[in-house]
Structure formats: structure tokens, C-alpha cells
Amino acid sequence: MTKDQDYVYYESGLMLNSKQPMKQIDVCLVSTKDYVFYVPKKSVGMFLVLNTIKTHQYFDGVSIEDGVQKIIANSETPQDLEKSMIALLEDDEKYVHKIADKKTFKIKGFLGKHTLRMSTGGTNWSSVMPKGKGLSKEFRTFHGQ
């Protein structure tokens, strides 16, 4: 698999969603052409998923960022990566986003920062912004926007 062609990975991103609009959650961000995955790095009212991640074989004794990199390294195709991430995140709709299922999938820029906002319609939305100089623009380019 080739980074920036088959997938993109960012160690740090800021996630917001309609279920917890006042909470900014620090996540690792992994994306293929078909999915966007948020891997929570801090437990903010989501202890179950974070506990699952910390007990996963790839995360034994290493940081969440290192564990995600191991999953990527052990995936031969984008589909392998997607299956591993869906299993890791227990197919939770807050963290696993299938792009084809979204009514809107837009990346908007403001003051050099690019934020992806996805919606399944109505008031159900989620947004994420990769943190780091130039990374959000790279993310936008990967998704062809």
C-alpha cells in the first residue's frame, strides 16, 4: 500500500460531532478512498471504545499512534486496512464513516485549515480536521476536493 495514494494517516486530528457538539475529541485519522476512520486518543465519555483499543494486540505497550501505524503496516490492501479498522472500532458510527453512505462529504477551508464535514442528513453530522502544518490541505487533495 502506498501512503497518499491508497490511504492517508494523521497522528492528530480534531473531531466534532452532532451527538457531542461541545466536545472536541483528539483522534488519529485514517482514511482510504471509501472510508474515514477516527481513532479516539482520549476518553471523553467513550470509555468502552478506548478500553477496547488499549487491549487490542497491536496496542500492547505502545501508544495509540504506534498501534495504528502497526495496523497500517500489516495491511496489504486498502480493503485489509478497512476491515482491520472496522473491527478495531467495533463498526461504531461515531468513528467509522463509509463515504458512500454520506449525503454530504465536503472539505471547507478557512485561514489555511481544511475541515471535512460529513452528514447522513438532518442534524446528524461529524467533522474532523487534521492537525499540523499543510496536513489538512494534503487530506483535501487525497479526497479530490
Short mmCIF file of C-alpha atoms in Angstrom, two decimals:
data_model
loop_
_atom_site.label_atom_id
_atom_site.label_comp_id
_atom_site.label_asym_id
_atom_site.label_seq_id
_atom_site.Cartn_x
_atom_site.Cartn_y
_atom_site.Cartn_z
CA MET A 1 0.00 0.00 0.00
CA THR A 2 1.17 3.50 -0.79
CA LYS A 3 0.64 6.44 1.57
CA ASP A 4 -1.19 9.38 -0.06
CA GLN A 5 -2.36 7.09 -2.87
CA ASP A 6 -4.18 4.19 -1.15
CA TYR A 7 -4.62 5.79 2.27
CA VAL A 8 -3.72 8.80 4.41
CA TYR A 9 -2.83 8.78 8.10
CA TYR A 10 -2.52 11.65 10.53
CA GLU A 11 -1.39 11.20 14.13
CA SER A 12 -3.56 14.03 15.33
CA GLY A 13 -6.90 15.45 14.33
CA LEU A 14 -9.74 17.31 15.98
CA MET A 15 -13.15 15.65 15.79
CA LEU A 16 -16.56 17.18 16.46
CA ASN A 17 -19.97 15.59 16.04
CA SER A 18 -23.66 16.37 16.42
CA LYS A 19 -24.05 13.98 19.35
CA GLN A 20 -21.49 15.88 21.47
CA PRO A 21 -21.23 19.31 19.77
CA MET A 22 -19.36 20.98 22.64
CA LYS A 23 -16.65 18.30 22.91
CA GLN A 24 -13.54 18.42 20.76
CA ILE A 25 -12.04 14.95 20.68
CA ASP A 26 -8.39 14.34 19.80
CA VAL A 27 -8.17 11.45 17.32
CA CYS A 28 -5.81 9.67 14.97
CA LEU A 29 -7.23 9.99 11.48
CA VAL A 30 -7.02 7.21 8.89
CA SER A 31 -8.72 7.46 5.53
CA THR A 32 -9.00 5.35 2.39
CA LYS A 33 -10.89 6.35 -0.74
CA ASP A 34 -14.03 4.65 0.70
CA TYR A 35 -13.82 5.23 4.47
CA VAL A 36 -12.78 7.79 7.07
CA PHE A 37 -11.80 6.40 10.49
CA TYR A 38 -11.38 8.31 13.73
CA VAL A 39 -9.35 6.53 16.43
CA PRO A 40 -10.01 8.33 19.75
CA LYS A 41 -6.88 9.11 21.75
CA LYS A 42 -8.57 10.40 24.89
CA SER A 43 -11.65 9.04 26.55
CA VAL A 44 -14.30 11.72 26.58
CA GLY A 45 -17.41 9.85 27.63
CA MET A 46 -16.44 6.88 25.43
CA PHE A 47 -14.61 4.56 27.75
CA LEU A 48 -15.73 1.36 26.04
CA VAL A 49 -14.10 2.04 22.68
CA LEU A 50 -10.89 3.37 24.23
CA ASN A 51 -10.63 0.31 26.52
CA THR A 52 -11.14 -1.97 23.51
CA ILE A 53 -8.35 -0.18 21.65
CA LYS A 54 -5.94 -0.31 24.60
CA THR A 55 -6.46 -4.06 24.99
CA HIS A 56 -6.07 -4.78 21.24
CA GLN A 57 -2.96 -6.84 20.32
CA TYR A 58 -1.40 -4.05 18.23
CA PHE A 59 -1.62 -1.58 21.12
CA ASP A 60 0.01 -3.71 23.80
CA GLY A 61 2.57 -1.46 25.48
CA VAL A 62 2.63 1.15 22.71
CA SER A 63 0.88 4.45 22.07
CA ILE A 64 -2.35 4.61 20.08
CA GLU A 65 -0.44 6.29 17.22
CA ASP A 66 2.11 3.44 17.10
CA GLY A 67 -0.68 0.84 17.24
CA VAL A 68 -2.48 2.44 14.29
CA GLN A 69 0.80 2.51 12.33
CA LYS A 70 1.24 -1.23 13.02
CA ILE A 71 -2.26 -1.92 11.65
CA ILE A 72 -1.41 0.08 8.51
CA ALA A 73 1.95 -1.69 8.11
CA ASN A 74 0.28 -5.12 8.39
CA SER A 75 -2.39 -4.31 5.79
CA GLU A 76 -1.59 -5.35 2.23
CA THR A 77 -4.53 -3.60 0.54
CA PRO A 78 -6.83 -0.69 1.38
CA GLN A 79 -9.59 -3.29 1.91
CA ASP A 80 -7.44 -5.10 4.53
CA LEU A 81 -6.90 -1.78 6.28
CA GLU A 82 -10.64 -1.02 6.19
CA LYS A 83 -11.51 -4.44 7.68
CA SER A 84 -8.93 -4.04 10.45
CA MET A 85 -10.10 -0.53 11.33
CA ILE A 86 -13.80 -1.52 11.31
CA ALA A 87 -13.02 -4.44 13.65
CA LEU A 88 -10.86 -2.27 15.93
CA LEU A 89 -13.52 0.45 16.19
CA GLU A 90 -16.35 -2.10 16.51
CA ASP A 91 -18.08 -0.53 13.47
CA ASP A 92 -19.20 2.35 15.71
CA GLU A 93 -20.87 5.04 13.59
CA LYS A 94 -19.09 7.79 15.55
CA TYR A 95 -15.68 6.52 14.38
CA VAL A 96 -16.31 4.52 11.18
CA HIS A 97 -17.59 6.60 8.27
CA LYS A 98 -18.36 4.96 4.90
CA ILE A 99 -18.17 7.80 2.41
CA ALA A 100 -20.79 6.27 0.06
CA ASP A 101 -23.37 6.36 2.90
CA LYS A 102 -22.99 10.11 3.46
CA LYS A 103 -25.40 12.63 1.98
CA THR A 104 -22.74 15.32 2.21
CA PHE A 105 -18.96 14.97 2.18
CA LYS A 106 -17.35 18.40 1.92
CA ILE A 107 -13.99 19.81 2.83
CA LYS A 108 -14.02 23.52 3.55
CA GLY A 109 -11.03 25.75 4.12
CA PHE A 110 -10.70 28.70 6.47
CA LEU A 111 -7.46 30.52 7.28
CA GLY A 112 -5.33 27.67 5.92
CA LYS A 113 -7.16 24.97 7.87
CA HIS A 114 -9.30 22.45 5.97
CA THR A 115 -12.14 20.70 7.77
CA LEU A 116 -14.04 17.68 6.48
CA ARG A 117 -17.74 17.72 7.31
CA MET A 118 -19.87 14.63 6.67
CA SER A 119 -23.59 14.26 7.15
CA THR A 120 -26.14 11.49 6.86
CA GLY A 121 -28.90 14.07 6.65
CA GLY A 122 -30.83 16.17 9.11
CA THR A 123 -28.87 17.18 12.17
CA ASN A 124 -26.60 14.11 12.17
CA TRP A 125 -23.09 15.29 11.24
CA SER A 126 -19.44 14.74 12.03
CA SER A 127 -16.38 16.83 11.22
CA VAL A 128 -12.64 16.38 11.51
CA MET A 129 -9.56 18.47 10.83
CA PRO A 130 -6.03 17.02 10.65
CA LYS A 131 -3.67 18.97 12.93
CA GLY A 132 -0.28 20.02 11.59
CA LYS A 133 1.07 22.45 9.02
CA GLY A 134 -0.08 21.59 5.48
CA LEU A 135 -1.73 18.31 6.52
CA SER A 136 -5.32 19.43 6.08
CA LYS A 137 -4.55 20.54 2.51
CA GLU A 138 -2.95 17.15 1.81
CA PHE A 139 -6.11 15.47 3.20
CA ARG A 140 -8.27 17.61 0.91
CA THR A 141 -6.14 16.67 -2.11
CA PHE A 142 -6.35 12.94 -1.27
CA HIS A 143 -10.15 13.16 -1.37
CA GLY A 144 -10.10 15.18 -4.61
CA GLN A 145 -11.67 18.36 -3.26
#
